[in-house]
Coordinates of C-alpha atoms and ligand atoms in Angstrom, one line a residue:
X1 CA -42.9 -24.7 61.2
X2 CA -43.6 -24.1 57.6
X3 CA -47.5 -26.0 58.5
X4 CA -47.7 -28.8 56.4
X5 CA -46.2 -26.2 53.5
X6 CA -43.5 -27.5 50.9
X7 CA -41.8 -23.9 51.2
X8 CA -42.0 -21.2 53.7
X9 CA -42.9 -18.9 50.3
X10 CA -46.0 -21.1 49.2
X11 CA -47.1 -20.7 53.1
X12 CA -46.4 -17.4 53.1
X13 CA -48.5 -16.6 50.6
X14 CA -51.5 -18.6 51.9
X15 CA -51.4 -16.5 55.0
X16 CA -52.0 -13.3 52.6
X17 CA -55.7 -13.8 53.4
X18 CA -55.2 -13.8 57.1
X19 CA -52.7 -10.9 57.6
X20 CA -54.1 -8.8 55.3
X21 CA -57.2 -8.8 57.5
X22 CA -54.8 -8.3 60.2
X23 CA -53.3 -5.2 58.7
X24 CA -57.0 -3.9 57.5
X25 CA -59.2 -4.8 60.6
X26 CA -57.4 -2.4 63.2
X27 CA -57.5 0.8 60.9
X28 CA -61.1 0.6 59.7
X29 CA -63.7 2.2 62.2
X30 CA -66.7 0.0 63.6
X31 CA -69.4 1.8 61.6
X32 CA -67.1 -0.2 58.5
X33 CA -67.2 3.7 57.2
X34 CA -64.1 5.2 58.1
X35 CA -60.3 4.9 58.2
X36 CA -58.7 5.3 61.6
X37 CA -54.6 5.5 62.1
X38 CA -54.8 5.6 65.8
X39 CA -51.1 5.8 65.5
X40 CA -50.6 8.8 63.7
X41 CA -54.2 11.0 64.4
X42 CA -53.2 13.3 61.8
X43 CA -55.8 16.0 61.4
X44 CA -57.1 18.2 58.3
X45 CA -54.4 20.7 58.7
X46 CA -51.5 18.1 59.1
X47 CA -52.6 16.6 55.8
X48 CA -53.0 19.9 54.1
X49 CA -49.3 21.2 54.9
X50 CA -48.1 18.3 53.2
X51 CA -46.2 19.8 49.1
X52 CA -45.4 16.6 48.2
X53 CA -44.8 13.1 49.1
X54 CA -41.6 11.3 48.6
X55 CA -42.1 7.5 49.1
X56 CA -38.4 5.8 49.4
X57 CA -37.4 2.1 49.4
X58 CA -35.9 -0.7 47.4
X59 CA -37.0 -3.9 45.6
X60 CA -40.3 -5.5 46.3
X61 CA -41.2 -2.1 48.7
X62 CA -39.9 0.2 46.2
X63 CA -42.5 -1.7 43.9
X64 CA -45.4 -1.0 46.7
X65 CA -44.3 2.7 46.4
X66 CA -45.3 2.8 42.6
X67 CA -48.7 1.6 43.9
X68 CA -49.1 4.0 46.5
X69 CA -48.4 7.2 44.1
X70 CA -51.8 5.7 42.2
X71 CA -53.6 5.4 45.3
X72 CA -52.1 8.9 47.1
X73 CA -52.6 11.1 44.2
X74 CA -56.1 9.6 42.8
X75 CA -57.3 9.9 46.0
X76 CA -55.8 12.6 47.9
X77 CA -54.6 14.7 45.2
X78 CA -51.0 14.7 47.1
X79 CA -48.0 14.9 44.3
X80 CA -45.8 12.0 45.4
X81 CA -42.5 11.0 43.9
X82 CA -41.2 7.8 44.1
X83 CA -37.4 6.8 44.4
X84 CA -35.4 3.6 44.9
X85 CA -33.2 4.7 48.6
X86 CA -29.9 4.0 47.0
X87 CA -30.5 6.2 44.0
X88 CA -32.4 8.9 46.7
X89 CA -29.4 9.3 48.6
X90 CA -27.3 10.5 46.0
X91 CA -28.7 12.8 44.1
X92 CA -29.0 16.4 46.1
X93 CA -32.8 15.4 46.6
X94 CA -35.3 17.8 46.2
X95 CA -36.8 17.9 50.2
X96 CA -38.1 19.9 52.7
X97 CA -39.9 20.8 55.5
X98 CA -43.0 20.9 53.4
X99 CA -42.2 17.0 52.8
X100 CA -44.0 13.7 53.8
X101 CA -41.0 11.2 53.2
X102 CA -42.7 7.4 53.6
X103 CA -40.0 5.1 53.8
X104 CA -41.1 1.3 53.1
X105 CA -39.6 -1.0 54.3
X106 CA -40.2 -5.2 55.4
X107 CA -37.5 -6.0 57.7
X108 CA -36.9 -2.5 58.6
X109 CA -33.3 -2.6 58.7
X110 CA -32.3 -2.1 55.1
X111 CA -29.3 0.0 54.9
X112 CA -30.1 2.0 51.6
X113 CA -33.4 2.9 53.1
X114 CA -32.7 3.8 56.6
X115 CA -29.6 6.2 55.0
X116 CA -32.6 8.0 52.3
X117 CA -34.8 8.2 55.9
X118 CA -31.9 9.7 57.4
X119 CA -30.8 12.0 54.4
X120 CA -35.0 13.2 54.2
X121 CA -34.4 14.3 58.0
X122 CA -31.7 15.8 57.8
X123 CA -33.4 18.2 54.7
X124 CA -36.3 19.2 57.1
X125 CA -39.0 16.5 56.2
X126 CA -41.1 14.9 58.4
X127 CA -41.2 10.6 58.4
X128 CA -43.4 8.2 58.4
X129 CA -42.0 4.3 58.2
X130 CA -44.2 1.7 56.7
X131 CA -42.6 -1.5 57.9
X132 CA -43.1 -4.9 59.3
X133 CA -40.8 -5.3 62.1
X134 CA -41.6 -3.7 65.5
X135 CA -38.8 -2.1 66.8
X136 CA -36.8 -2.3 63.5
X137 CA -34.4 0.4 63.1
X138 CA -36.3 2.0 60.5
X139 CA -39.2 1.9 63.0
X140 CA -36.9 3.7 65.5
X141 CA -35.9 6.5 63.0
X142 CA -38.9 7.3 61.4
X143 CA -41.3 10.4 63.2
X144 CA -44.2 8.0 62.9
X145 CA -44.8 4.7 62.1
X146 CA -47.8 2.2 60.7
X147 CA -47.0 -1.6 60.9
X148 CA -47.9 -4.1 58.4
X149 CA -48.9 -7.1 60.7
X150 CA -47.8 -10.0 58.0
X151 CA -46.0 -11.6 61.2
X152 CA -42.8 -13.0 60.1
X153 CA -41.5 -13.4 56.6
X154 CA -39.0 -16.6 56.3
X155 CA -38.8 -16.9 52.4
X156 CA -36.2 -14.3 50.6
X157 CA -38.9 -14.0 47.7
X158 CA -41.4 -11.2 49.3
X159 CA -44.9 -12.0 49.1
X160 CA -47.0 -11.3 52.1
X161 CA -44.8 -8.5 53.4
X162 CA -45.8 -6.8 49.7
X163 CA -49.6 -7.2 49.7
X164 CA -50.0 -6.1 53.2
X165 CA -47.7 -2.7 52.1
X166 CA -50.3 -2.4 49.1
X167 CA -53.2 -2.7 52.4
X168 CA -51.5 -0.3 54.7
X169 CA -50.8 2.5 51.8
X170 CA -54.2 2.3 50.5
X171 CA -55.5 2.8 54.2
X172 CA -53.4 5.8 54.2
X173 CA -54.3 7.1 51.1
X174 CA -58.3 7.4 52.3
X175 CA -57.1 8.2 55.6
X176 CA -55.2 11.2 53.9
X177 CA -58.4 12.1 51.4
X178 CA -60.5 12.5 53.4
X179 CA -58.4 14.6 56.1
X180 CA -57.9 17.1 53.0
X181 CA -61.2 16.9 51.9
X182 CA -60.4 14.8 48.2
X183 CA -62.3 11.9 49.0
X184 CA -66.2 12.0 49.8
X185 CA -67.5 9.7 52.5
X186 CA -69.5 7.5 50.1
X187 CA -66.3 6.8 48.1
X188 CA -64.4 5.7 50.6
X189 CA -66.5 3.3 52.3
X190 CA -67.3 1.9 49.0
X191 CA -63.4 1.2 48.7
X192 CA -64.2 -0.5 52.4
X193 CA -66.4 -2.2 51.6
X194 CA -64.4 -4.2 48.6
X195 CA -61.4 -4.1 50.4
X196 CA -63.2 -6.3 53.5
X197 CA -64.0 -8.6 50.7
X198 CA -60.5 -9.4 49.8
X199 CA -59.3 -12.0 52.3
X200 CA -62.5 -14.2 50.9
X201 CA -61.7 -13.5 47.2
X202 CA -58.1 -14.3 47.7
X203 CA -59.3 -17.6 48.4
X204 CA -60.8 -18.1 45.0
X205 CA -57.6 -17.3 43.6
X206 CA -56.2 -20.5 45.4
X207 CA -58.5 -22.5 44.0
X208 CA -57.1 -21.9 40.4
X209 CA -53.3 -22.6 41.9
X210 CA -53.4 -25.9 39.4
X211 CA -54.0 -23.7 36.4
X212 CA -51.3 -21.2 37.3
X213 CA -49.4 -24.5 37.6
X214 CA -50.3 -25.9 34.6
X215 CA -48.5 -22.4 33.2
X216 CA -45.3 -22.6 35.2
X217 CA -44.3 -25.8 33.3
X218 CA -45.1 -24.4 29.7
X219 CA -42.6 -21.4 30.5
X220 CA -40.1 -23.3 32.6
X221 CA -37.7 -24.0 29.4
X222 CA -38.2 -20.2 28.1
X223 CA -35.3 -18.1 28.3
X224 CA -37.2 -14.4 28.5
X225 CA -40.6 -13.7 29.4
X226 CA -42.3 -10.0 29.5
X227 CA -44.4 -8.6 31.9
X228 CA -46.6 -5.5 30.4
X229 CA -49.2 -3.7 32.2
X230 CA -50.7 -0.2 32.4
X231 CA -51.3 2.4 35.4
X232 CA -51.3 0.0 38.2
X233 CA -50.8 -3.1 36.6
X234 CA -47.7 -1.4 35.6
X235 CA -46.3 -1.5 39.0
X236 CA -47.5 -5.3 39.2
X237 CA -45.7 -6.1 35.8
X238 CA -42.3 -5.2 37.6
X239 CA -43.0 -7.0 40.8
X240 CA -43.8 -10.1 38.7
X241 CA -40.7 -10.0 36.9
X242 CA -38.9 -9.4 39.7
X243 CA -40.3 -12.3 41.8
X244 CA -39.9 -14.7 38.9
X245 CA -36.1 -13.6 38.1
X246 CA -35.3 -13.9 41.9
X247 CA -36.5 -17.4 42.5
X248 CA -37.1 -19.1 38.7
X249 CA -33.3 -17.3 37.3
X250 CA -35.6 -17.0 34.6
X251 CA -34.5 -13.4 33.1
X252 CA -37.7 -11.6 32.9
X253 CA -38.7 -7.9 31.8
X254 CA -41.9 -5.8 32.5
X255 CA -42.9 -3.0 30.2
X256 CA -45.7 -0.7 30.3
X257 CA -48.2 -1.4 27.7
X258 CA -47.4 2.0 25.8
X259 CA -43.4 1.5 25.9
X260 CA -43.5 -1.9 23.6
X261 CA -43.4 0.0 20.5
X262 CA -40.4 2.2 21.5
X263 CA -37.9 -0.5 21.8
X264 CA -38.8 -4.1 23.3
X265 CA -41.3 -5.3 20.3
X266 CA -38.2 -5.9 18.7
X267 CA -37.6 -8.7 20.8
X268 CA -41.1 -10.2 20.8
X269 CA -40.8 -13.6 18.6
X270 CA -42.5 -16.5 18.2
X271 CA -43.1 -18.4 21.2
X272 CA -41.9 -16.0 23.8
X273 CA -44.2 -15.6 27.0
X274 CA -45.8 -12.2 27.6
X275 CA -48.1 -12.1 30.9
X276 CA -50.4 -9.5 30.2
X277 CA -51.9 -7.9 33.0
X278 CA -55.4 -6.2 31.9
X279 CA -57.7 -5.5 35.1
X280 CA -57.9 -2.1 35.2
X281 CA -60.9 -1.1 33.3
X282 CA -60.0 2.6 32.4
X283 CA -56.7 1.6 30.4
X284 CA -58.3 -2.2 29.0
X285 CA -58.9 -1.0 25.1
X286 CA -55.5 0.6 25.5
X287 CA -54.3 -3.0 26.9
X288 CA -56.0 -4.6 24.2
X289 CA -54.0 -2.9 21.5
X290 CA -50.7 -3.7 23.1
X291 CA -52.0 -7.4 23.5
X292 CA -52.6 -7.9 19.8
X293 CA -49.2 -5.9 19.1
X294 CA -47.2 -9.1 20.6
X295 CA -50.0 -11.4 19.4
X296 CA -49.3 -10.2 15.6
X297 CA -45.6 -11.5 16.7
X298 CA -47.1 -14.9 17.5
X299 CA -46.2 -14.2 21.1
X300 CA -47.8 -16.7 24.0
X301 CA -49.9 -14.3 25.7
X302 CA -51.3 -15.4 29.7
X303 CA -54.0 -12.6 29.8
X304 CA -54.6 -11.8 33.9
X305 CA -58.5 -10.2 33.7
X306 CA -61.1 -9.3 36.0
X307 CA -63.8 -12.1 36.5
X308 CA -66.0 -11.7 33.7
X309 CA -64.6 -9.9 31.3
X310 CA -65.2 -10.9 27.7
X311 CA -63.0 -8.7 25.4
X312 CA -59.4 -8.9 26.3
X313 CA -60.1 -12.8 26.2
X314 CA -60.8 -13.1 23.3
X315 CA -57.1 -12.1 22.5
X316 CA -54.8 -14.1 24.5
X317 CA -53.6 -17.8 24.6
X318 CA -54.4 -18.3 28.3
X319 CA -56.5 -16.7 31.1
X320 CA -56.1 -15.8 35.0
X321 CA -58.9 -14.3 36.5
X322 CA -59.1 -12.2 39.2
X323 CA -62.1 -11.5 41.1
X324 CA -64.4 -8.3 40.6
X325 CA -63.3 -5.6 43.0
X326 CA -62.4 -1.9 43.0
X327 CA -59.6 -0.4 40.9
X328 CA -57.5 0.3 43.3
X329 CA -58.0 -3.1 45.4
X330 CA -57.5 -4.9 42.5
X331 CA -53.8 -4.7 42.7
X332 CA -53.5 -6.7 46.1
X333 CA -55.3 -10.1 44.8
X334 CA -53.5 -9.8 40.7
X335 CA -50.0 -10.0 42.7
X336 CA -51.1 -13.4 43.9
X337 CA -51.1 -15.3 41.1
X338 CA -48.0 -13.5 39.9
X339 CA -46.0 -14.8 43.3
X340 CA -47.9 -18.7 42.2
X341 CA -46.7 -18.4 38.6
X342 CA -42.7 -17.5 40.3
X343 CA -43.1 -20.3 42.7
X344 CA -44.3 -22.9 40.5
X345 CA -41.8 -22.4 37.7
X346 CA -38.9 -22.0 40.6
X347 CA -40.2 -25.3 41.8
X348 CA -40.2 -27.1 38.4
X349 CA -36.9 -26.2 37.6
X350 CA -35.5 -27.8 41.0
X351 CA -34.2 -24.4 42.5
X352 CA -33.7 -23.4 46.2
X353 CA -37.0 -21.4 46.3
X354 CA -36.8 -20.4 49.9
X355 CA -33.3 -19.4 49.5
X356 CA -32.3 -17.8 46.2
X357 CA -28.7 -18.1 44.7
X358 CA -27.2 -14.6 45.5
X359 CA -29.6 -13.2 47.6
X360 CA -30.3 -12.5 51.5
X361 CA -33.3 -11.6 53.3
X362 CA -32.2 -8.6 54.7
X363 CA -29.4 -6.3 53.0
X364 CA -27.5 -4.6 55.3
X365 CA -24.6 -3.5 53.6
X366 CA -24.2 -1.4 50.6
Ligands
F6R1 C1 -37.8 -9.3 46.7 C2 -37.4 -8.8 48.0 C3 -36.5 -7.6 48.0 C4 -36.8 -6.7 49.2 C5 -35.8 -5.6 49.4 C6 -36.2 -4.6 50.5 O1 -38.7 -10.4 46.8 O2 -37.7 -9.4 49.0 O3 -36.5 -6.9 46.8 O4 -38.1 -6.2 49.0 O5 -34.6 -6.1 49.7 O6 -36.3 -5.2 51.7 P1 -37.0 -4.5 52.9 O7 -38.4 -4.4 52.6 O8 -36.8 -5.4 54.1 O9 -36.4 -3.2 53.1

């Protein structure tokens, strides 16, 4: 059942390549122009009534969320507020009917987020689930619903289940450009046209999994490691850190690039990992700065770059390359060697990887 796999995570995230085609392939239009959501045939004026967008969900999804406000806003010019569910519920939300809340959600049956979908309802706002599980109760809640077809996810430690989230709200944030009239045509099937590349480039990133393993025993004796990042390498920083805390115990931190100086350089010594994630090209001098901030700390920096790229390299102790793609596809292949780096250094250390101390698959209860 795991096919030939050590762990149901390391075959999980070999499949990305599959289901992320799987997720793409039904919403993109024959012509390879367009983005179709059969399921939820908005049209102009059903995007254009929307104030703001309140994405709710916890963990790895709540991590997809920070993605999607990038991708909504940049490209549909939608305000969108992101919230973990359990602190959502509590707080006398600001929602109403003018409000898109997009709940995300893997197994569907979360507890914290089916409550915030509930709570967003009950304020008047309409719903649209993002989930995996057909039929799950968030599914059942929810006005409307798009399903990310990663098939089932056996390993605690989310991997496929994340990227095709990343897939699904990038399709939507096209789909919702171009309904309000944000997004010309040209730009949209240009992000096509990358995005159809994906499953192929992910495959180059497998070819490197020594390397990445090669880095997973250098850190497995650290006690901290930092993730920093900027814009949407932000949002990857803190889904690194938390894949690598959940399955390595290693305690980990991500920080955007900007923040260092406000606090955490004080904790940057000699010796101390910092995964630096630098692909997005508007923000990379910025990056750099930050980069040689830790390295004048003597910090051991793993640089994660775009495929030729010659300056931020020239910086850092050790490379991970990504392959060339848009900004905003980007972020679905530089989570992959972020998920390798966690399962490697889980794996050296001898831990459960499929099972984590602590933690279930599913978290029904409060
Ligand atoms: C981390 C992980 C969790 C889940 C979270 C939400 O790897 O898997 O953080 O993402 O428990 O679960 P779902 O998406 O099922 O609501």
């Amino acid at each position: 059942e795991k096919g030939g796999f050590e762990h149901f995570m390391l075959k999980e995230i070999y499949e990305q390549p599959k289901v992320i085609k799987d997720t793409m392939s039904c919403r993109i239009a024959s012509d390879g122009e367009q983005i179709q959501f059969e399921e939820l045939n908005w049209t102009p004026e059903d995007v254009k009534s929307i104030g703001k967008i309140m994405i709710v969900a916890c963990g790895t999804a709540y991590h997809a969320g920070l993605l999607a406000k990038y991708f909504i806003e940049k490209l549909a010019r939608i305000p969108v507020e992101v919230d973990i569910a359990s602190e959502y519920r509590y707080r006398d939300p600001l929602t109403d009917s003018k409000t898109l809340c997009i709940v995300i959600s893997q197994s569907g049956e979360t507890i914290d987020t089916l409550a915030a979908l509930k709570e967003a309802k009950r304020r008047g706002a309409r719903s649209l689930a993002i989930t995996n599980v057909v039929g799950s109760s968030v599914s059942r809640e929810a006005d409307q619903v798009v399903y990310t077809w990663a098939g089932p996810e056996i390993a605690v430690a989310s991997t496929k289940a994340y990227t095709t989230q990343l897939v699904a709200l990038l399709l939507l944030a096209l789909y919702m450009g171009r309904l309000n009239g944000h997004l010309t045509a040209d730009r949209e099937a240009q992000v096509i046209r990358d995005l159809q590349r994906v499953p192929d480039q992910c495959r180059n990133i497998f070819d490197h999994a020594g390397d990445i393993k090669e880095l997973a025993a250098k850190i497995k004796e650290k006690e901290d490691i930092f993730f920093i990042g900027r814009s949407m390498d932000y949002g990857l920083a803190m889904e690194g850190a938390l894949k690598l805390k959940e399955i390595s115990y290693i305690h980990a931190e991500a920080y955007a690039g900007g923040e260092l100086k406000h606090g955490t350089l004080a904790l940057i010594i000699s010796g101390v990992p910092v995964i630096a994630l630098a692909t997005q090209q508007d923000v990379e001098e910025k990056m750099i700065s930050n980069i040689k901030e830790v390295k004048a700390r003597d910090a051991y920096v793993i640089g994660v770059v775009q495929e030729g790229d010659t300056e931020v390299r020239k910086t850092i102790d050790s490379v991970i390359t990504i392959p060339r793609s848009d900004n905003f596809v980007l972020p679905i292949m530089t989570v992959i060697p972020l998920q390798l780096l966690a399962y490697y250094t889980a794996v050296v250390r001898g831990n459960d990887v499929d099972k984590p101390r602590n933690l279930a698959k599913s978290v029904t209860v409060e």
